Amino acid sequence: MTHVLLVSQKKNNFSELETAFSENNVTTEWTDTAQNALSKLSEENFDLFITHEHLSDMTGRKLIENVLFKNAMMNCVVLSALDHKAFHEAYEGLGVLMQFPLVPGKEQAQNLLDHLNHIARISNRTSKPKGEPI
Amino acid sequence: MKNGRIAVPSNGQGGLNGTRAGHFGHCDVFTFVDVEDGEIKKVSILQNQEHAQGGCMVPVNLLSENRVNALIVGGIGMRPLMGFRQVGIDVYHDDQRPEIEPVVKDLIAGKLAEISNDQVCGGGGGQV
């Protein structure tokens, strides 16, 4: 079970995404402001959050920064209209899993789940150092 | 640093005579330097994991599981920096010298500074 927080002023933007998630054992909660998102993320267990790039009380980028200062393990996705290069420059270093269009759908849901599984497989590979004489 | 394990993201085969990789997440290997009583006691190599977009916590967990105490980077993003701090790994910065050995010796001697938040890669340039 994966639990996702959706953050956007318009809940309807997530309708198709939520339908696709529900078919893949992913549960969601929605909230409209960054402050509410910060409260929910500190009070409940979410696996990741998906935020619009523009919120009423701060930018999506600022929300991500605020979250990672408290919990860098929290994954995030951004709904953004920026082109690929501008998005990379705007969010470089924040470890954003992927960029979604402003109204994401089934394809984005599947891509995200595939990507999370891929990262989980990498994380589960154990690795130990090989000794080397000085 | 008197005791502990130092990690350096490295190019190629790594090792004390190797060179630091410019981007820690994309490095080939990590060079581990074990320090006891202020002396280098052992050098070992750890293969890095595959890099995935947004998978910044993979190397954080990898180094944490391998009992690393300090990391030396030439550059790092905000999220992995916060991740390392949250798992108790101190992150030091030197983007001038690619050679591993002199930088490691400076860290052991207490001459290397920890990276500050305004030295991280990225920042957005106020675009968003």
Short mmCIF file of C-alpha atoms in Angstrom, two decimals:
data_model
loop_
_atom_site.label_atom_id
_atom_site.label_comp_id
_atom_site.label_asym_id
_atom_site.label_seq_id
_atom_site.Cartn_x
_atom_site.Cartn_y
_atom_site.Cartn_z
CA MET A 1 0.00 0.00 0.00
CA THR A 2 1.35 3.40 -0.99
CA HIS A 3 -0.09 6.56 0.59
CA VAL A 4 0.21 9.80 -1.38
CA LEU A 5 -0.56 13.41 -0.43
CA LEU A 6 -1.87 15.55 -3.29
CA VAL A 7 -1.30 19.31 -2.96
CA SER A 8 -3.04 21.75 -5.29
CA GLN A 9 -5.62 24.49 -5.18
CA LYS A 10 -7.79 22.48 -7.59
CA LYS A 11 -8.64 18.95 -6.47
CA ASN A 12 -10.17 18.18 -9.86
CA ASN A 13 -6.71 18.27 -11.43
CA PHE A 14 -6.04 14.93 -9.76
CA SER A 15 -9.25 13.11 -10.75
CA GLU A 16 -7.78 10.87 -13.42
CA LEU A 17 -4.61 10.29 -11.41
CA GLU A 18 -6.60 9.26 -8.34
CA THR A 19 -8.64 6.79 -10.38
CA ALA A 20 -5.46 5.21 -11.75
CA PHE A 21 -3.89 5.12 -8.30
CA SER A 22 -6.94 3.44 -6.77
CA GLU A 23 -6.60 0.62 -9.31
CA ASN A 24 -3.01 0.07 -8.15
CA ASN A 25 -3.44 -0.10 -4.38
CA VAL A 26 -2.42 3.53 -3.90
CA THR A 27 -4.43 5.68 -1.50
CA THR A 28 -4.52 9.46 -1.62
CA GLU A 29 -5.40 12.47 0.46
CA TRP A 30 -5.78 15.97 -0.92
CA THR A 31 -5.03 19.36 0.58
CA ASP A 32 -5.00 22.84 -0.93
CA THR A 33 -2.20 24.79 0.75
CA ALA A 34 1.46 24.29 1.56
CA GLN A 35 0.87 24.92 5.27
CA ASN A 36 -1.82 22.26 5.37
CA ALA A 37 0.51 19.92 3.50
CA LEU A 38 3.29 20.50 6.02
CA SER A 39 0.89 19.73 8.86
CA LYS A 40 -0.37 16.54 7.24
CA LEU A 41 3.13 15.36 6.35
CA SER A 42 4.24 15.83 9.95
CA GLU A 43 1.19 14.13 11.45
CA GLU A 44 0.56 11.19 9.09
CA ASN A 45 2.66 8.62 7.27
CA PHE A 46 2.87 9.36 3.57
CA ASP A 47 5.18 7.68 1.07
CA LEU A 48 5.34 10.74 -1.16
CA PHE A 49 3.60 13.97 -2.02
CA ILE A 50 2.64 15.45 -5.36
CA THR A 51 2.48 19.24 -5.44
CA HIS A 52 1.48 21.87 -7.95
CA GLU A 53 4.31 24.28 -8.75
CA HIS A 54 2.18 27.22 -7.60
CA LEU A 55 0.26 27.12 -4.32
CA SER A 56 -1.65 29.95 -2.67
CA ASP A 57 0.76 30.40 0.24
CA MET A 58 4.15 29.43 -1.25
CA THR A 59 5.71 27.90 -4.33
CA GLY A 60 5.91 24.16 -4.78
CA ARG A 61 9.68 24.49 -4.64
CA LYS A 62 9.53 26.22 -1.26
CA LEU A 63 7.21 23.52 0.04
CA ILE A 64 9.68 20.84 -1.07
CA GLU A 65 12.55 22.67 0.66
CA ASN A 66 10.53 22.93 3.86
CA VAL A 67 9.71 19.24 3.76
CA LEU A 68 13.22 18.01 3.09
CA PHE A 69 14.66 20.11 5.91
CA LYS A 70 12.47 17.99 8.21
CA ASN A 71 12.50 14.69 6.33
CA ALA A 72 14.82 14.26 3.36
CA MET A 73 13.52 10.72 2.84
CA MET A 74 10.13 12.02 1.66
CA ASN A 75 9.74 11.65 -2.10
CA CYS A 76 7.99 14.25 -4.21
CA VAL A 77 6.58 14.92 -7.68
CA VAL A 78 5.78 18.34 -9.14
CA LEU A 79 2.94 19.38 -11.44
CA SER A 80 4.63 21.91 -13.69
CA ALA A 81 4.19 23.60 -17.06
CA LEU A 82 7.92 24.31 -17.38
CA ASP A 83 9.85 22.75 -20.25
CA HIS A 84 12.37 20.05 -19.43
CA LYS A 85 15.41 22.32 -19.22
CA ALA A 86 13.70 25.01 -17.16
CA PHE A 87 12.27 22.39 -14.81
CA HIS A 88 15.69 20.84 -14.27
CA GLU A 89 17.21 24.23 -13.48
CA ALA A 90 14.36 25.19 -11.17
CA TYR A 91 14.36 21.97 -9.14
CA GLU A 92 17.98 20.80 -9.40
CA GLY A 93 19.26 19.26 -6.21
CA LEU A 94 15.85 18.73 -4.64
CA GLY A 95 15.61 15.09 -5.71
CA VAL A 96 12.24 15.41 -7.42
CA LEU A 97 11.15 11.99 -8.68
CA MET A 98 9.55 13.33 -11.83
CA GLN A 99 7.66 16.19 -13.43
CA PHE A 100 3.96 15.75 -14.12
CA PRO A 101 1.81 17.87 -16.43
CA LEU A 102 -0.66 20.20 -14.71
CA VAL A 103 -3.42 17.62 -15.13
CA PRO A 104 -1.78 14.20 -14.76
CA GLY A 105 -3.48 10.98 -15.82
CA LYS A 106 -3.17 7.23 -16.04
CA GLU A 107 0.11 7.26 -17.95
CA GLN A 108 1.81 9.42 -15.32
CA ALA A 109 0.46 7.23 -12.53
CA GLN A 110 1.94 4.12 -14.13
CA ASN A 111 5.26 5.85 -14.85
CA LEU A 112 5.51 6.93 -11.23
CA LEU A 113 4.75 3.48 -9.86
CA ASP A 114 7.31 1.92 -12.24
CA HIS A 115 9.90 4.48 -11.16
CA LEU A 116 9.27 3.88 -7.46
CA ASN A 117 9.66 0.15 -8.01
CA HIS A 118 12.91 0.76 -9.88
CA ILE A 119 14.35 2.84 -7.03
CA ALA A 120 13.22 0.22 -4.52
CA ARG A 121 15.09 -2.47 -6.47
CA ILE A 122 18.27 -0.35 -6.49
CA SER A 123 17.93 0.32 -2.76
CA ASN A 124 17.54 -3.35 -1.97
CA ARG A 125 20.83 -4.32 -3.59
CA THR A 126 23.29 -4.84 -0.79
CA SER A 127 26.84 -3.66 -1.26
CA LYS A 128 29.94 -4.09 0.89
CA PRO A 129 33.37 -2.57 0.39
CA LYS A 130 36.29 -4.47 -1.07
CA GLY A 131 39.45 -4.14 1.04
CA GLU A 132 42.48 -2.60 -0.54
CA PRO A 133 46.01 -2.26 0.81
CA ILE A 134 47.10 1.31 1.49
CA MET B 1 38.96 13.77 12.78
CA LYS B 2 40.49 11.29 15.16
CA ASN B 3 38.44 8.18 14.49
CA GLY B 4 35.89 7.14 11.91
CA ARG B 5 35.27 6.31 8.27
CA ILE B 6 35.60 8.91 5.52
CA ALA B 7 33.94 8.38 2.13
CA VAL B 8 34.97 10.09 -1.08
CA PRO B 9 32.97 9.70 -4.34
CA SER B 10 35.64 8.59 -6.79
CA ASN B 11 36.36 8.10 -10.47
CA GLY B 12 37.30 4.73 -11.93
CA GLN B 13 38.81 2.34 -9.41
CA GLY B 14 39.08 4.95 -6.67
CA GLY B 15 41.65 4.53 -3.90
CA LEU B 16 43.75 7.00 -1.95
CA ASN B 17 45.73 7.88 -5.09
CA GLY B 18 42.58 8.29 -7.18
CA THR B 19 40.50 11.33 -8.00
CA ARG B 20 37.23 12.62 -6.60
CA ALA B 21 34.15 12.43 -8.82
CA GLY B 22 32.52 15.79 -9.47
CA HIS B 23 28.97 14.59 -8.79
CA PHE B 24 28.71 12.22 -5.87
CA GLY B 25 25.52 10.52 -7.06
CA HIS B 26 27.07 9.58 -10.39
CA CYS B 27 30.47 8.41 -9.10
CA ASP B 28 31.87 5.02 -10.09
CA VAL B 29 32.91 3.97 -6.60
CA PHE B 30 33.27 5.36 -3.10
CA THR B 31 36.72 5.32 -1.56
CA PHE B 32 36.51 4.55 2.15
CA VAL B 33 39.29 5.70 4.45
CA ASP B 34 39.23 4.32 7.99
CA VAL B 35 40.92 6.55 10.55
CA GLU B 36 42.15 5.51 13.98
CA ASP B 37 43.86 7.91 16.37
CA GLY B 38 44.24 10.41 13.56
CA GLU B 39 46.03 7.92 11.29
CA ILE B 40 44.86 6.23 8.10
CA LYS B 41 44.48 2.54 8.97
CA LYS B 42 42.65 1.09 6.00
CA VAL B 43 41.44 2.05 2.53
CA SER B 44 38.61 0.17 0.84
CA ILE B 45 36.34 0.59 -2.16
CA LEU B 46 32.57 0.41 -2.42
CA GLN B 47 30.81 0.17 -5.77
CA ASN B 48 28.21 2.90 -6.18
CA GLN B 49 24.63 1.95 -6.94
CA GLU B 50 22.83 2.86 -10.13
CA HIS B 51 21.68 6.48 -10.18
CA ALA B 52 17.97 7.13 -10.74
CA GLN B 53 16.16 10.45 -11.03
CA GLY B 54 14.97 11.39 -7.56
CA GLY B 55 16.83 8.44 -6.04
CA CYS B 56 19.03 10.71 -3.94
CA MET B 57 18.48 8.67 -0.82
CA VAL B 58 20.01 5.52 -2.33
CA PRO B 59 23.62 6.65 -1.74
CA VAL B 60 22.60 8.17 1.60
CA ASN B 61 21.34 4.81 2.80
CA LEU B 62 24.26 2.99 1.18
CA LEU B 63 26.86 5.04 3.05
CA SER B 64 24.88 4.96 6.27
CA GLU B 65 24.66 1.16 6.13
CA ASN B 66 28.42 1.07 5.65
CA ARG B 67 29.03 3.12 8.81
CA VAL B 68 30.42 6.22 7.12
CA ASN B 69 30.96 9.18 9.45
CA ALA B 70 32.13 11.86 7.00
CA LEU B 71 31.75 12.50 3.28
CA ILE B 72 33.88 14.77 1.10
CA VAL B 73 32.18 16.20 -1.99
CA GLY B 74 32.90 18.67 -4.74
CA GLY B 75 29.18 19.27 -5.18
CA ILE B 76 25.91 17.95 -3.79
CA GLY B 77 22.20 18.77 -3.99
CA MET B 78 20.12 20.07 -1.11
CA ARG B 79 18.10 16.89 -0.67
CA PRO B 80 21.01 14.45 -0.34
CA LEU B 81 22.80 16.95 1.91
CA MET B 82 19.80 17.02 4.23
CA GLY B 83 19.63 13.24 3.99
CA PHE B 84 23.25 12.79 5.04
CA ARG B 85 22.80 15.19 7.93
CA GLN B 86 19.68 13.37 9.06
CA VAL B 87 21.50 10.01 9.16
CA GLY B 88 24.44 11.59 11.02
CA ILE B 89 27.03 11.81 8.24
CA ASP B 90 28.98 15.08 8.20
CA VAL B 91 29.50 16.48 4.69
CA TYR B 92 32.71 18.34 3.85
CA HIS B 93 33.43 20.38 0.75
CA ASP B 94 36.41 20.83 -1.54
CA ASP B 95 35.79 21.59 -5.21
CA GLN B 96 39.32 22.77 -6.01
CA ARG B 97 41.46 19.64 -5.66
CA PRO B 98 40.40 16.45 -7.45
CA GLU B 99 43.11 14.39 -5.75
CA ILE B 100 41.73 12.31 -2.90
CA GLU B 101 44.71 11.90 -0.59
CA PRO B 102 45.54 15.55 0.23
CA VAL B 103 41.90 16.39 0.85
CA VAL B 104 41.44 13.38 3.13
CA LYS B 105 44.56 14.37 5.05
CA ASP B 106 43.20 17.89 5.44
CA LEU B 107 39.96 16.50 6.85
CA ILE B 108 41.85 14.35 9.33
CA ALA B 109 43.89 17.41 10.33
CA GLY B 110 40.75 19.46 10.86
CA LYS B 111 41.51 21.78 7.96
CA LEU B 112 38.48 21.04 5.80
CA ALA B 113 35.21 22.94 6.21
CA GLU B 114 31.75 21.39 6.31
CA ILE B 115 29.58 22.36 3.38
CA SER B 116 27.04 25.10 4.04
CA ASN B 117 23.49 25.26 2.74
CA ASP B 118 24.36 28.00 0.24
CA GLN B 119 27.06 25.85 -1.38
CA VAL B 120 24.67 23.19 -2.66
CA CYS B 121 24.03 22.52 -6.35
CA GLY B 122 20.92 24.07 -7.86
CA GLY B 123 18.82 26.70 -6.20
CA GLY B 124 16.33 27.54 -8.86
CA GLY B 125 17.55 31.03 -9.62
CA GLY B 126 14.22 32.36 -8.48
CA GLN B 127 12.40 30.88 -11.45
CA VAL B 128 9.66 29.18 -9.50
#
